[in-house]
């Protein structure tokens, strides 16, 4: 809505070759409170004046010597390229009213003047004109805001792309069905495939993957769990082993619907080679049918666990590393047993509280690990078949 002061502060130009008409309209407008009223009796000056001042309203007489009001409106059209002529025509000829509206005028008043009618039409036309200008200004601000936000988004995307390129070898996205929808980076060099060949697939045909490792990765994704620095391997045609490290997180829309996965990955083959024996041992431990975990005796904090321990408990390895034994029930009396009795090993049968809240009977063989430093105990967990 407009304030009254906005209407009264609008710029108005009176165009009439009769001085008495000009004086009458000026006095009427000033009495009504309008503050910016100017006039001209020469129609040839209207277009230059409007080009300079951009009047909110032009009161235009149609019948003038040398240049009539229709010719003036044709000149104004070249200035108002958007097609809106802020013109209210003044005419004593009824036949000119329709022609004036067809020429672009927005309204008309008849001579002799009815001052109440003239004031009402001027006020209404100024409201429309000023609201039109406000809308135009709003659209310009909105367009500028959209351009700025678009530029910010592009800059953010560029930073994100630069970050992913610096922190990883490729970026990937999957849809809810597990098919790759977006990948970037030197995928061809690492996997021997083309990005276009991978899009729309689950990636299962990309090489001879280690079955157990790949199954565990697929299990993490199927369970919609985030995973960090997961390492898995594939056998190349020349007999060499390639190691890839991948991190990912599930994506959800505003309605909390699962929309897929995204993450980063890199080739860590060179990094893995110096510790290949340790890597192979870790892989073997992860493939065991029994769960294995390491616990710091003083705090009962889980400091490592294999993949089977995660499967038995329902937790991921990362989640287990944030827990202690008391939180999952196994080993409630373990600290007292080892510290008080100085036992080197013990067998414990107890219920394990899984992540989903269910209880599972398990048997665990615990042993103290030799060595200096904080006491560490290792547990081999067996669940019923």
Short mmCIF file of N, CA and C in Angstrom, two decimals, residues 77-203:
data_model
loop_
_atom_site.label_atom_id
_atom_site.label_comp_id
_atom_site.label_asym_id
_atom_site.label_seq_id
_atom_site.Cartn_x
_atom_site.Cartn_y
_atom_site.Cartn_z
N UNK A 77 6.15 7.67 -26.40
CA UNK A 77 6.32 6.22 -26.56
C UNK A 77 7.78 5.85 -26.81
N UNK A 78 8.52 6.74 -27.44
CA UNK A 78 9.94 6.46 -27.70
C UNK A 78 10.76 6.55 -26.42
N UNK A 79 10.22 7.26 -25.41
CA UNK A 79 10.91 7.37 -24.12
C UNK A 79 10.49 6.24 -23.19
N UNK A 80 9.19 6.00 -23.12
CA UNK A 80 8.66 4.93 -22.26
C UNK A 80 8.65 3.61 -23.03
N UNK A 81 9.82 3.02 -23.16
CA UNK A 81 9.96 1.80 -23.97
C UNK A 81 9.21 0.61 -23.36
N UNK A 82 8.91 0.67 -22.06
CA UNK A 82 8.17 -0.42 -21.43
C UNK A 82 6.70 -0.39 -21.82
N UNK A 83 6.26 0.70 -22.47
CA UNK A 83 4.89 0.76 -22.98
C UNK A 83 3.89 1.43 -22.07
N UNK A 84 4.34 1.90 -20.89
CA UNK A 84 3.40 2.56 -19.97
C UNK A 84 3.53 4.06 -20.11
N UNK A 85 2.47 4.74 -20.61
CA UNK A 85 2.46 6.19 -20.73
C UNK A 85 1.68 6.79 -19.56
N UNK A 86 2.32 7.55 -18.70
CA UNK A 86 1.63 8.14 -17.54
C UNK A 86 0.85 9.39 -17.95
N UNK A 87 -0.08 9.22 -18.88
CA UNK A 87 -0.76 10.36 -19.50
C UNK A 87 -2.25 10.33 -19.17
N UNK A 88 -2.75 11.46 -18.67
CA UNK A 88 -4.17 11.69 -18.49
C UNK A 88 -4.56 12.83 -19.44
N UNK A 89 -5.35 12.54 -20.48
CA UNK A 89 -5.63 13.55 -21.51
C UNK A 89 -6.78 14.45 -21.08
N UNK A 90 -6.72 15.70 -21.60
CA UNK A 90 -7.76 16.70 -21.36
C UNK A 90 -8.37 17.04 -22.71
N UNK A 91 -9.67 16.85 -22.85
CA UNK A 91 -10.27 17.10 -24.16
C UNK A 91 -11.71 17.60 -24.00
N UNK A 92 -12.09 18.42 -24.94
CA UNK A 92 -13.49 18.88 -25.00
C UNK A 92 -14.26 18.15 -26.08
N UNK A 93 -13.58 17.26 -26.82
CA UNK A 93 -14.18 16.53 -27.93
C UNK A 93 -14.47 15.09 -27.51
N UNK A 94 -15.73 14.69 -27.38
CA UNK A 94 -16.06 13.31 -26.98
C UNK A 94 -15.45 12.27 -27.92
N UNK A 95 -15.34 12.59 -29.21
CA UNK A 95 -14.80 11.62 -30.15
C UNK A 95 -13.33 11.35 -29.98
N UNK A 96 -12.63 12.22 -29.25
CA UNK A 96 -11.19 12.04 -29.05
C UNK A 96 -10.86 11.09 -27.90
N UNK A 97 -11.86 10.78 -27.06
CA UNK A 97 -11.57 9.99 -25.86
C UNK A 97 -11.10 8.58 -26.21
N UNK A 98 -11.85 7.88 -27.06
CA UNK A 98 -11.48 6.52 -27.44
C UNK A 98 -10.17 6.51 -28.20
N UNK A 99 -9.98 7.48 -29.10
CA UNK A 99 -8.73 7.55 -29.86
C UNK A 99 -7.54 7.77 -28.93
N UNK A 100 -7.73 8.59 -27.90
CA UNK A 100 -6.64 8.86 -26.95
C UNK A 100 -6.26 7.59 -26.18
N UNK A 101 -7.26 6.85 -25.75
CA UNK A 101 -6.98 5.60 -25.03
C UNK A 101 -6.27 4.60 -25.93
N UNK A 102 -6.68 4.53 -27.19
CA UNK A 102 -6.02 3.64 -28.15
C UNK A 102 -4.59 4.07 -28.42
N UNK A 103 -4.32 5.37 -28.29
CA UNK A 103 -2.97 5.89 -28.52
C UNK A 103 -2.04 5.67 -27.34
N UNK A 104 -2.58 5.23 -26.20
CA UNK A 104 -1.73 4.91 -25.05
C UNK A 104 -2.05 5.66 -23.79
N UNK A 105 -2.95 6.65 -23.84
CA UNK A 105 -3.34 7.36 -22.63
C UNK A 105 -4.01 6.40 -21.66
N UNK A 106 -3.85 6.68 -20.36
CA UNK A 106 -4.42 5.80 -19.35
C UNK A 106 -5.79 6.25 -18.87
N UNK A 107 -6.13 7.52 -19.04
CA UNK A 107 -7.44 8.01 -18.63
C UNK A 107 -7.67 9.36 -19.28
N UNK A 108 -8.86 9.94 -19.06
CA UNK A 108 -9.17 11.24 -19.66
C UNK A 108 -10.09 12.02 -18.73
N UNK A 109 -10.07 13.35 -18.88
CA UNK A 109 -11.04 14.24 -18.22
C UNK A 109 -11.59 15.17 -19.29
N UNK A 110 -12.81 15.60 -19.09
CA UNK A 110 -13.48 16.42 -20.09
C UNK A 110 -13.47 17.89 -19.68
N UNK A 111 -13.42 18.71 -20.69
CA UNK A 111 -13.63 20.15 -20.49
C UNK A 111 -15.11 20.45 -20.74
N UNK A 112 -15.69 21.38 -20.00
CA UNK A 112 -15.12 22.10 -18.85
C UNK A 112 -14.91 21.16 -17.66
N UNK A 113 -13.98 21.53 -16.76
CA UNK A 113 -13.56 20.65 -15.68
C UNK A 113 -14.61 20.49 -14.59
N UNK A 114 -14.77 19.27 -14.16
CA UNK A 114 -15.44 18.98 -12.89
C UNK A 114 -14.30 18.69 -11.91
N UNK A 115 -14.02 19.65 -11.00
CA UNK A 115 -12.82 19.57 -10.17
C UNK A 115 -12.78 18.30 -9.32
N UNK A 116 -13.92 17.85 -8.78
CA UNK A 116 -13.93 16.62 -7.97
C UNK A 116 -13.54 15.43 -8.83
N UNK A 117 -14.10 15.39 -10.07
CA UNK A 117 -13.75 14.28 -10.98
C UNK A 117 -12.28 14.32 -11.33
N UNK A 118 -11.75 15.52 -11.62
CA UNK A 118 -10.34 15.64 -11.99
C UNK A 118 -9.45 15.19 -10.84
N UNK A 119 -9.74 15.63 -9.61
CA UNK A 119 -8.93 15.23 -8.45
C UNK A 119 -8.97 13.71 -8.26
N UNK A 120 -10.15 13.12 -8.40
CA UNK A 120 -10.29 11.68 -8.21
C UNK A 120 -9.51 10.89 -9.25
N UNK A 121 -9.61 11.28 -10.51
CA UNK A 121 -8.91 10.56 -11.58
C UNK A 121 -7.39 10.72 -11.42
N UNK A 122 -6.96 11.94 -11.05
CA UNK A 122 -5.51 12.16 -10.84
C UNK A 122 -5.01 11.28 -9.70
N UNK A 123 -5.74 11.26 -8.57
CA UNK A 123 -5.32 10.46 -7.42
C UNK A 123 -5.27 8.97 -7.78
N UNK A 124 -6.31 8.48 -8.44
CA UNK A 124 -6.35 7.05 -8.80
C UNK A 124 -5.23 6.69 -9.76
N UNK A 125 -4.99 7.57 -10.74
CA UNK A 125 -3.96 7.26 -11.72
C UNK A 125 -2.56 7.29 -11.09
N UNK A 126 -2.34 8.22 -10.15
CA UNK A 126 -1.04 8.27 -9.47
C UNK A 126 -0.83 7.03 -8.61
N UNK A 127 -1.86 6.55 -7.95
CA UNK A 127 -1.73 5.33 -7.16
C UNK A 127 -1.30 4.16 -8.03
N UNK A 128 -1.97 4.04 -9.18
CA UNK A 128 -1.62 2.95 -10.10
C UNK A 128 -0.19 3.12 -10.59
N UNK A 129 0.18 4.33 -10.97
CA UNK A 129 1.52 4.60 -11.50
C UNK A 129 2.59 4.29 -10.46
N UNK A 130 2.40 4.76 -9.23
CA UNK A 130 3.40 4.55 -8.19
C UNK A 130 3.50 3.09 -7.78
N UNK A 131 2.35 2.40 -7.75
CA UNK A 131 2.39 0.97 -7.46
C UNK A 131 3.10 0.21 -8.58
N UNK A 132 2.88 0.63 -9.81
CA UNK A 132 3.56 0.03 -10.95
C UNK A 132 5.07 0.21 -10.81
N UNK A 133 5.48 1.43 -10.40
CA UNK A 133 6.91 1.69 -10.22
C UNK A 133 7.48 0.85 -9.08
N UNK A 134 6.70 0.73 -7.99
CA UNK A 134 7.17 -0.09 -6.87
C UNK A 134 7.35 -1.54 -7.30
N UNK A 135 6.39 -2.03 -8.06
CA UNK A 135 6.50 -3.41 -8.53
C UNK A 135 7.71 -3.58 -9.44
N UNK A 136 7.93 -2.59 -10.31
CA UNK A 136 9.08 -2.64 -11.20
C UNK A 136 10.38 -2.62 -10.41
N UNK A 137 10.44 -1.75 -9.38
CA UNK A 137 11.64 -1.68 -8.55
C UNK A 137 11.83 -2.99 -7.77
N UNK A 138 10.72 -3.55 -7.28
CA UNK A 138 10.82 -4.82 -6.55
C UNK A 138 11.35 -5.93 -7.46
N UNK A 139 10.86 -5.95 -8.69
CA UNK A 139 11.32 -6.98 -9.64
C UNK A 139 12.81 -6.81 -9.93
N UNK A 140 13.25 -5.54 -10.01
CA UNK A 140 14.68 -5.31 -10.26
C UNK A 140 15.51 -5.76 -9.08
N UNK A 141 15.02 -5.43 -7.86
CA UNK A 141 15.74 -5.87 -6.66
C UNK A 141 15.76 -7.39 -6.58
N UNK A 142 14.60 -8.00 -6.89
CA UNK A 142 14.52 -9.45 -6.86
C UNK A 142 15.48 -10.08 -7.87
N UNK A 143 15.52 -9.50 -9.07
CA UNK A 143 16.42 -10.01 -10.10
C UNK A 143 17.87 -9.87 -9.67
N UNK A 144 18.19 -8.71 -9.05
CA UNK A 144 19.55 -8.50 -8.57
C UNK A 144 19.89 -9.49 -7.46
N UNK A 145 18.91 -9.73 -6.57
CA UNK A 145 19.14 -10.69 -5.49
C UNK A 145 19.36 -12.09 -6.04
N UNK A 146 18.56 -12.47 -7.04
CA UNK A 146 18.72 -13.78 -7.66
C UNK A 146 20.11 -13.90 -8.30
N UNK A 147 20.54 -12.83 -8.98
CA UNK A 147 21.86 -12.84 -9.61
C UNK A 147 22.96 -12.98 -8.56
N UNK A 148 22.80 -12.25 -7.44
CA UNK A 148 23.80 -12.33 -6.38
C UNK A 148 23.83 -13.71 -5.75
N UNK A 149 22.63 -14.27 -5.49
CA UNK A 149 22.58 -15.61 -4.88
C UNK A 149 23.12 -16.66 -5.85
N UNK A 150 22.83 -16.47 -7.14
CA UNK A 150 23.35 -17.40 -8.14
C UNK A 150 24.87 -17.34 -8.18
N UNK A 151 25.41 -16.11 -8.11
CA UNK A 151 26.87 -15.95 -8.10
C UNK A 151 27.47 -16.59 -6.85
N UNK A 152 26.78 -16.40 -5.69
CA UNK A 152 27.26 -17.01 -4.45
C UNK A 152 27.22 -18.53 -4.55
N UNK A 153 26.14 -19.05 -5.15
CA UNK A 153 26.02 -20.50 -5.30
C UNK A 153 27.12 -21.05 -6.20
N UNK A 154 27.37 -20.35 -7.31
CA UNK A 154 28.44 -20.79 -8.21
C UNK A 154 29.79 -20.74 -7.52
N UNK A 155 30.00 -19.68 -6.72
CA UNK A 155 31.27 -19.58 -5.99
C UNK A 155 31.38 -20.70 -4.97
N UNK A 156 30.25 -20.99 -4.30
CA UNK A 156 30.25 -22.08 -3.33
C UNK A 156 30.51 -23.42 -4.00
N UNK A 157 29.88 -23.63 -5.16
CA UNK A 157 30.09 -24.87 -5.91
C UNK A 157 31.55 -24.98 -6.35
N UNK A 158 32.12 -23.83 -6.75
CA UNK A 158 33.53 -23.84 -7.19
C UNK A 158 34.44 -24.19 -6.02
N UNK A 159 34.12 -23.61 -4.82
CA UNK A 159 34.94 -23.93 -3.65
C UNK A 159 34.80 -25.41 -3.28
N UNK A 160 33.54 -25.91 -3.36
CA UNK A 160 33.31 -27.31 -3.03
C UNK A 160 34.06 -28.22 -4.00
N UNK A 161 33.97 -27.86 -5.28
CA UNK A 161 34.66 -28.68 -6.28
C UNK A 161 36.16 -28.65 -6.06
N UNK A 162 36.69 -27.45 -5.75
CA UNK A 162 38.12 -27.33 -5.49
C UNK A 162 38.50 -28.14 -4.26
N UNK A 163 37.64 -28.10 -3.22
CA UNK A 163 37.92 -28.85 -2.00
C UNK A 163 37.94 -30.35 -2.27
N UNK A 164 36.94 -30.83 -3.01
CA UNK A 164 36.88 -32.27 -3.27
C UNK A 164 38.06 -32.71 -4.13
N UNK A 165 38.49 -31.82 -5.03
CA UNK A 165 39.64 -32.17 -5.86
C UNK A 165 40.92 -32.22 -5.04
N UNK A 166 41.03 -31.34 -4.03
CA UNK A 166 42.22 -31.32 -3.18
C UNK A 166 42.21 -32.46 -2.18
N UNK A 167 41.02 -32.81 -1.68
CA UNK A 167 40.94 -33.79 -0.60
C UNK A 167 40.74 -35.21 -1.10
N UNK A 168 40.43 -35.39 -2.36
CA UNK A 168 40.14 -36.72 -2.86
C UNK A 168 40.46 -36.80 -4.34
N UNK A 169 40.37 -38.02 -4.86
CA UNK A 169 40.58 -38.23 -6.28
C UNK A 169 39.27 -38.13 -7.06
N UNK A 170 38.15 -38.40 -6.41
CA UNK A 170 36.88 -38.25 -7.10
C UNK A 170 35.75 -38.03 -6.10
N UNK A 171 34.67 -37.46 -6.62
CA UNK A 171 33.45 -37.24 -5.85
C UNK A 171 32.36 -38.08 -6.51
N UNK A 172 31.46 -38.66 -5.71
CA UNK A 172 30.45 -39.52 -6.28
C UNK A 172 29.10 -39.32 -5.59
N UNK A 173 28.04 -39.62 -6.32
CA UNK A 173 26.68 -39.59 -5.79
C UNK A 173 25.93 -40.81 -6.31
N UNK A 174 25.03 -41.32 -5.48
CA UNK A 174 24.18 -42.44 -5.86
C UNK A 174 22.72 -42.09 -5.61
N UNK A 175 21.82 -42.70 -6.39
CA UNK A 175 20.40 -42.51 -6.16
C UNK A 175 19.92 -43.53 -5.12
N UNK A 176 18.64 -43.50 -4.72
CA UNK A 176 18.17 -44.43 -3.69
C UNK A 176 18.33 -45.90 -4.06
N UNK A 177 18.39 -46.20 -5.37
CA UNK A 177 18.57 -47.59 -5.81
C UNK A 177 20.04 -48.01 -5.84
N UNK A 178 20.95 -47.10 -5.49
CA UNK A 178 22.37 -47.44 -5.47
C UNK A 178 23.08 -47.23 -6.78
N UNK A 179 22.40 -46.64 -7.78
CA UNK A 179 23.06 -46.35 -9.06
C UNK A 179 23.81 -45.03 -8.99
N UNK A 180 24.98 -44.98 -9.62
CA UNK A 180 25.76 -43.75 -9.64
C UNK A 180 25.08 -42.73 -10.56
N UNK A 181 24.91 -41.53 -10.04
CA UNK A 181 24.27 -40.45 -10.82
C UNK A 181 25.23 -39.31 -11.11
N UNK A 182 26.34 -39.23 -10.38
CA UNK A 182 27.29 -38.13 -10.59
C UNK A 182 28.66 -38.57 -10.10
N UNK A 183 29.66 -38.36 -10.93
CA UNK A 183 31.04 -38.66 -10.53
C UNK A 183 31.96 -37.63 -11.16
N UNK A 184 33.02 -37.30 -10.47
CA UNK A 184 34.02 -36.38 -11.02
C UNK A 184 35.40 -36.83 -10.58
N UNK A 185 36.39 -36.46 -11.35
CA UNK A 185 37.76 -36.84 -11.02
C UNK A 185 38.30 -37.89 -11.98
N UNK A 186 39.55 -38.29 -11.77
CA UNK A 186 40.22 -39.24 -12.67
C UNK A 186 39.77 -40.68 -12.47
N UNK A 187 38.47 -40.91 -12.63
CA UNK A 187 37.93 -42.26 -12.42
C UNK A 187 38.51 -43.24 -13.43
N UNK A 188 38.63 -42.80 -14.69
CA UNK A 188 39.13 -43.71 -15.73
C UNK A 188 40.53 -44.20 -15.40
N UNK A 189 41.40 -43.29 -14.96
CA UNK A 189 42.78 -43.68 -14.67
C UNK A 189 42.84 -44.68 -13.51
N UNK A 190 41.95 -44.55 -12.54
CA UNK A 190 42.01 -45.41 -11.36
C UNK A 190 41.30 -46.74 -11.56
N UNK A 191 40.17 -46.68 -12.26
CA UNK A 191 39.36 -47.89 -12.38
C UNK A 191 39.40 -48.51 -13.76
N UNK A 192 39.98 -47.80 -14.73
CA UNK A 192 40.00 -48.31 -16.09
C UNK A 192 38.65 -48.27 -16.75
N UNK A 193 37.79 -47.32 -16.36
CA UNK A 193 36.46 -47.18 -16.94
C UNK A 193 36.22 -45.72 -17.25
N UNK A 194 35.16 -45.47 -17.99
CA UNK A 194 34.75 -44.11 -18.33
C UNK A 194 33.61 -43.71 -17.42
N UNK A 195 33.58 -42.42 -17.04
CA UNK A 195 32.50 -41.94 -16.18
C UNK A 195 31.15 -42.22 -16.80
N UNK A 196 31.02 -42.02 -18.12
CA UNK A 196 29.74 -42.25 -18.79
C UNK A 196 29.30 -43.69 -18.69
N UNK A 197 30.27 -44.60 -18.64
CA UNK A 197 29.94 -46.02 -18.50
C UNK A 197 29.44 -46.34 -17.10
N UNK A 198 29.86 -45.55 -16.11
CA UNK A 198 29.52 -45.83 -14.73
C UNK A 198 28.19 -45.23 -14.32
N UNK A 199 27.84 -44.07 -14.89
CA UNK A 199 26.60 -43.41 -14.52
C UNK A 199 25.41 -44.31 -14.84
N UNK A 200 24.48 -44.40 -13.91
CA UNK A 200 23.31 -45.23 -14.10
C UNK A 200 23.52 -46.67 -13.71
N UNK A 201 24.70 -47.01 -13.15
CA UNK A 201 24.97 -48.39 -12.71
C UNK A 201 25.38 -48.35 -11.25
N UNK A 202 25.45 -49.51 -10.63
CA UNK A 202 25.88 -49.60 -9.24
C UNK A 202 27.37 -49.78 -9.11
N UNK A 203 28.09 -49.86 -10.23
CA UNK A 203 29.53 -49.99 -10.18
C UNK A 203 30.01 -51.40 -9.98
#
